[in-house]
C-alpha cells in the first residue's frame, strides 16, 4: 500500500495532467498486486477524469455558440440535420421524414423505403387529383390557347378602334372648335342684347340712372321679358316658315 502511494506521488510530480497520472497508474497495475480497494479508487479516478473532460467539451461548445441559437436552429444554419433524435410528435410523421430525406438525403438517417404512400393514401391522392385537376394536359393546353386567341382578338379590336379614332380626330377637333365658336358668338349676342336693354332703359328715364337702383332693375326685368317674348315669337315664326318650305318642297317633288 505504501509503495502504491509513493508511485502515485511520483507520477503526479512528473506529469502535468490527469491522463499522465492514469497511464502511470496502469503501468503500476500491471506490475503490482494491489488489492481490490486500490483498483476501485483508480476506476473512480478514470470516471471522474472522463466526466471532467466531457463537461469541459460541453462548456467549450457552449461558449463557441455566439449566436445563442438553439441546437436545432444552429444545425439548420450549418446545413445539418436539425435533431439526431425526434423531439416532438411531428418528427414522427410521414411528412416530416419525407422532408428530411428530400433535404438531407442519407445523412437524415431516414429509410427511403418507409416514405412511399400506402395503397389507401395513394388512392386518396388519385381521387384528390381528379377533383382538383379534372382536365387533362391536352385539354389545359387547348383551353390556354383559346384564352390567348381571345386576348389577341380583343387587343387587335382595341388597336383598330384607336386607329379609327385617330382618323376621326381632325373632324372632332373641327366640331369642338365650331361648337366653341358658336357658344362664344351666342354669349356675345346675349351680352350685346343686355347692353342694348340697359341703354334703352336709360333712354326711358331720360337721365343717367344707377343700375343698382330698384326702379332701374324693375324696368330692366320688364324689358328682358319683352325681349324674350319677341325672340320666342321670331323662333316660332322661323320654324313655321321652315316647315312650310319643306312641305312645299315635298309637294314639288
Coordinates of C-alpha atoms in Angstrom, one line a residue:
X1 CA 0.0 0.0 0.0
X2 CA 2.9 2.3 0.9
X3 CA 4.6 1.5 -2.5
X4 CA 1.4 2.4 -4.3
X5 CA 1.2 5.8 -2.6
X6 CA 4.8 6.6 -3.4
X7 CA 4.4 5.6 -7.1
X8 CA 1.3 7.8 -7.5
X9 CA 3.2 10.8 -5.9
X10 CA 6.0 10.2 -8.4
X11 CA 3.6 10.2 -11.4
X12 CA 1.9 13.3 -10.1
X13 CA 5.2 15.1 -9.9
X14 CA 6.4 14.2 -13.4
X15 CA 3.0 14.7 -15.2
X16 CA 1.0 17.9 -15.9
X17 CA -2.4 16.4 -16.3
X18 CA -4.7 13.7 -15.0
X19 CA -4.3 11.4 -18.1
X20 CA -0.5 11.0 -17.5
X21 CA -1.3 10.1 -13.9
X22 CA -3.7 7.4 -15.2
X23 CA -1.1 6.0 -17.6
X24 CA 1.4 5.7 -14.7
X25 CA -1.4 4.0 -12.7
X26 CA -2.0 1.5 -15.5
X27 CA 1.7 0.5 -15.6
X28 CA 1.7 0.1 -11.9
X29 CA -1.4 -2.0 -12.0
X30 CA 0.3 -4.5 -14.4
X31 CA 3.3 -4.8 -12.2
X32 CA 1.7 -4.7 -8.7
X33 CA -0.6 -6.9 -6.8
X34 CA -2.7 -4.1 -5.3
X35 CA -5.9 -5.1 -3.6
X36 CA -9.4 -4.6 -4.9
X37 CA -9.8 -1.4 -2.9
X38 CA -7.0 0.3 -4.7
X39 CA -8.4 -0.8 -8.1
X40 CA -11.8 0.8 -7.2
X41 CA -10.0 4.0 -6.4
X42 CA -8.3 4.0 -9.8
X43 CA -11.5 3.2 -11.6
X44 CA -13.3 6.1 -9.9
X45 CA -10.4 8.4 -10.9
X46 CA -10.9 7.3 -14.5
X47 CA -14.6 8.0 -14.4
X48 CA -14.0 11.4 -12.8
X49 CA -11.5 12.3 -15.5
X50 CA -13.8 11.3 -18.3
X51 CA -16.7 13.3 -16.7
X52 CA -14.5 16.3 -16.3
X53 CA -13.4 16.2 -19.9
X54 CA -17.0 15.8 -21.1
X55 CA -18.0 18.8 -19.0
X56 CA -15.2 20.9 -20.4
X57 CA -16.1 20.0 -24.0
X58 CA -19.7 21.0 -23.4
X59 CA -18.7 24.3 -21.8
X60 CA -16.3 25.0 -24.8
X61 CA -19.1 24.2 -27.3
X62 CA -21.5 26.5 -25.4
X63 CA -19.0 29.4 -25.5
X64 CA -18.4 28.8 -29.2
X65 CA -22.2 29.4 -29.9
X66 CA -22.1 33.2 -30.1
X67 CA -25.4 33.4 -31.9
X68 CA -27.3 31.9 -28.9
X69 CA -29.3 29.8 -31.3
X70 CA -30.9 26.5 -30.2
X71 CA -29.1 23.3 -31.3
X72 CA -31.8 22.6 -33.9
X73 CA -31.6 26.1 -35.4
X74 CA -27.8 26.1 -35.4
X75 CA -27.7 22.7 -37.2
X76 CA -30.1 24.1 -39.8
X77 CA -27.8 27.2 -40.3
X78 CA -24.9 24.9 -41.0
X79 CA -26.8 22.6 -43.3
X80 CA -27.0 19.7 -40.8
X81 CA -30.0 17.6 -39.7
X82 CA -31.7 19.7 -37.0
X83 CA -32.2 16.8 -34.5
X84 CA -30.4 13.5 -34.3
X85 CA -33.5 12.1 -32.5
X86 CA -37.2 13.1 -32.6
X87 CA -38.0 15.7 -30.0
X88 CA -41.7 16.3 -31.0
X89 CA -44.7 14.3 -32.2
X90 CA -44.5 15.9 -35.6
X91 CA -41.0 14.5 -36.1
X92 CA -42.6 11.0 -36.2
X93 CA -44.9 11.8 -39.1
X94 CA -44.5 10.7 -42.7
X95 CA -44.5 14.3 -44.0
X96 CA -41.6 15.3 -41.7
X97 CA -39.5 12.3 -42.6
X98 CA -40.1 12.8 -46.3
X99 CA -39.0 16.4 -45.9
X100 CA -35.8 15.4 -44.1
X101 CA -34.8 12.8 -46.7
X102 CA -35.6 15.2 -49.5
X103 CA -33.4 17.9 -48.0
X104 CA -30.5 16.0 -46.3
X105 CA -30.5 12.7 -48.1
X106 CA -28.7 9.8 -46.5
X107 CA -27.4 12.0 -43.7
X108 CA -31.0 12.2 -42.4
X109 CA -30.8 8.5 -41.3
X110 CA -34.3 8.1 -42.8
X111 CA -35.1 4.8 -44.6
X112 CA -36.5 5.9 -48.0
X113 CA -38.5 2.6 -48.2
X114 CA -40.7 3.9 -45.4
X115 CA -41.6 7.1 -47.3
X116 CA -43.8 5.5 -50.0
X117 CA -47.5 6.1 -49.5
X118 CA -49.8 3.2 -48.7
X119 CA -52.4 1.9 -51.1
X120 CA -55.2 3.8 -49.3
X121 CA -53.1 7.1 -49.3
X122 CA -52.3 6.6 -52.9
X123 CA -56.0 6.2 -53.8
X124 CA -56.9 9.3 -51.9
X125 CA -54.2 11.2 -53.8
X126 CA -55.6 10.0 -57.1
X127 CA -59.1 11.0 -56.1
X128 CA -57.9 14.4 -55.0
X129 CA -56.1 15.0 -58.3
X130 CA -59.3 14.1 -60.2
X131 CA -61.3 16.6 -58.3
X132 CA -58.7 19.4 -58.0
X133 CA -57.4 19.0 -61.6
X134 CA -60.2 17.5 -63.7
X135 CA -58.7 18.4 -67.1
X136 CA -56.0 16.5 -68.9
X137 CA -52.8 18.1 -70.1
X138 CA -54.0 18.4 -73.7
X139 CA -57.3 19.9 -72.5
X140 CA -55.5 22.5 -70.5
X141 CA -53.3 23.4 -73.5
X142 CA -56.3 23.9 -75.7
X143 CA -58.0 26.0 -73.1
X144 CA -55.0 28.2 -72.7
X145 CA -54.7 28.5 -76.5
X146 CA -58.3 29.8 -76.6
X147 CA -57.6 32.3 -73.8
X148 CA -54.6 33.6 -75.7
X149 CA -56.5 33.8 -79.0
X150 CA -59.4 35.7 -77.4
X151 CA -56.9 38.1 -75.7
X152 CA -55.2 38.7 -79.1
X153 CA -58.6 39.4 -80.8
X154 CA -59.5 41.8 -78.0
X155 CA -56.1 43.6 -78.3
X156 CA -56.5 43.9 -82.1
X157 CA -60.0 45.3 -81.7
X158 CA -58.7 47.9 -79.3
X159 CA -55.9 48.8 -81.6
X160 CA -58.3 49.2 -84.6
X161 CA -60.5 51.4 -82.5
X162 CA -57.5 53.6 -81.7
X163 CA -56.6 53.8 -85.4
X164 CA -60.2 54.8 -86.3
X165 CA -60.3 57.4 -83.6
X166 CA -57.1 58.9 -84.9
X167 CA -58.6 59.1 -88.3
X168 CA -61.6 61.0 -86.9
X169 CA -59.5 63.1 -84.6
X170 CA -59.3 66.1 -87.0
X171 CA -63.0 66.1 -87.6
X172 CA -63.7 66.0 -83.9
X173 CA -61.3 68.9 -83.4
X174 CA -63.2 70.9 -86.1
X175 CA -66.6 70.1 -84.4
X176 CA -65.3 71.1 -81.0
X177 CA -63.9 74.3 -82.4
X178 CA -67.2 75.1 -84.2
X179 CA -69.2 74.5 -81.1
X180 CA -66.9 76.7 -79.0
X181 CA -67.1 79.5 -81.6
X182 CA -70.9 79.1 -81.7
X183 CA -71.1 79.3 -77.9
X184 CA -68.9 82.4 -77.9
X185 CA -71.0 84.0 -80.6
X186 CA -74.2 83.3 -78.6
X187 CA -72.6 84.8 -75.5
X188 CA -71.5 87.9 -77.4
X189 CA -75.0 88.3 -78.8
X190 CA -76.5 87.9 -75.3
X191 CA -74.2 90.5 -73.9
X192 CA -75.0 92.8 -76.8
X193 CA -78.7 92.4 -76.2
X194 CA -78.2 93.1 -72.4
X195 CA -76.2 96.2 -73.2
X196 CA -78.8 97.4 -75.6
X197 CA -81.6 96.8 -73.0
X198 CA -79.6 98.8 -70.4
X199 CA -79.2 101.7 -72.9
X200 CA -83.0 101.5 -73.7
X201 CA -83.9 101.7 -70.0
X202 CA -81.6 104.7 -69.6
X203 CA -83.3 106.4 -72.5
X204 CA -86.7 105.6 -71.0
X205 CA -85.8 107.6 -67.8
X206 CA -84.2 110.4 -69.8
X207 CA -81.3 110.7 -67.4
X208 CA -78.3 108.7 -66.2
X209 CA -79.7 106.2 -63.7
X210 CA -77.6 104.0 -61.4
X211 CA -78.0 100.3 -62.5
X212 CA -78.3 99.3 -58.8
X213 CA -81.4 101.5 -58.4
X214 CA -84.6 99.5 -57.8
X215 CA -86.6 101.3 -60.5
X216 CA -83.9 100.7 -63.0
X217 CA -83.8 97.0 -62.1
X218 CA -87.6 96.6 -62.4
X219 CA -87.6 98.3 -65.8
X220 CA -84.7 96.1 -66.9
X221 CA -86.5 92.9 -65.9
X222 CA -89.6 94.1 -67.8
X223 CA -87.6 94.9 -70.9
X224 CA -85.9 91.4 -70.7
X225 CA -89.3 89.7 -70.6
X226 CA -90.5 91.6 -73.6
X227 CA -87.3 90.7 -75.4
X228 CA -87.7 87.0 -74.6
X229 CA -91.2 87.0 -75.9
X230 CA -90.0 88.7 -79.1
X231 CA -87.3 86.2 -79.6
X232 CA -89.6 83.3 -78.9
X233 CA -92.1 84.7 -81.5
X234 CA -89.3 85.0 -84.0
X235 CA -88.1 81.5 -83.4
X236 CA -91.7 80.2 -83.8
X237 CA -92.2 82.1 -87.0
X238 CA -88.9 80.8 -88.4
X239 CA -89.8 77.3 -87.5
X240 CA -93.2 77.6 -89.3
X241 CA -91.5 79.1 -92.3
X242 CA -89.1 76.1 -92.5
X243 CA -92.0 73.7 -92.1
X244 CA -93.9 75.3 -94.9
X245 CA -90.8 75.4 -97.1
X246 CA -90.2 71.7 -96.5
X247 CA -93.8 70.8 -97.2
X248 CA -93.8 72.8 -100.5
X249 CA -90.5 71.1 -101.4
X250 CA -92.1 67.7 -100.9
X251 CA -95.1 68.6 -102.9
X252 CA -92.9 69.9 -105.8
X253 CA -91.2 66.5 -105.9

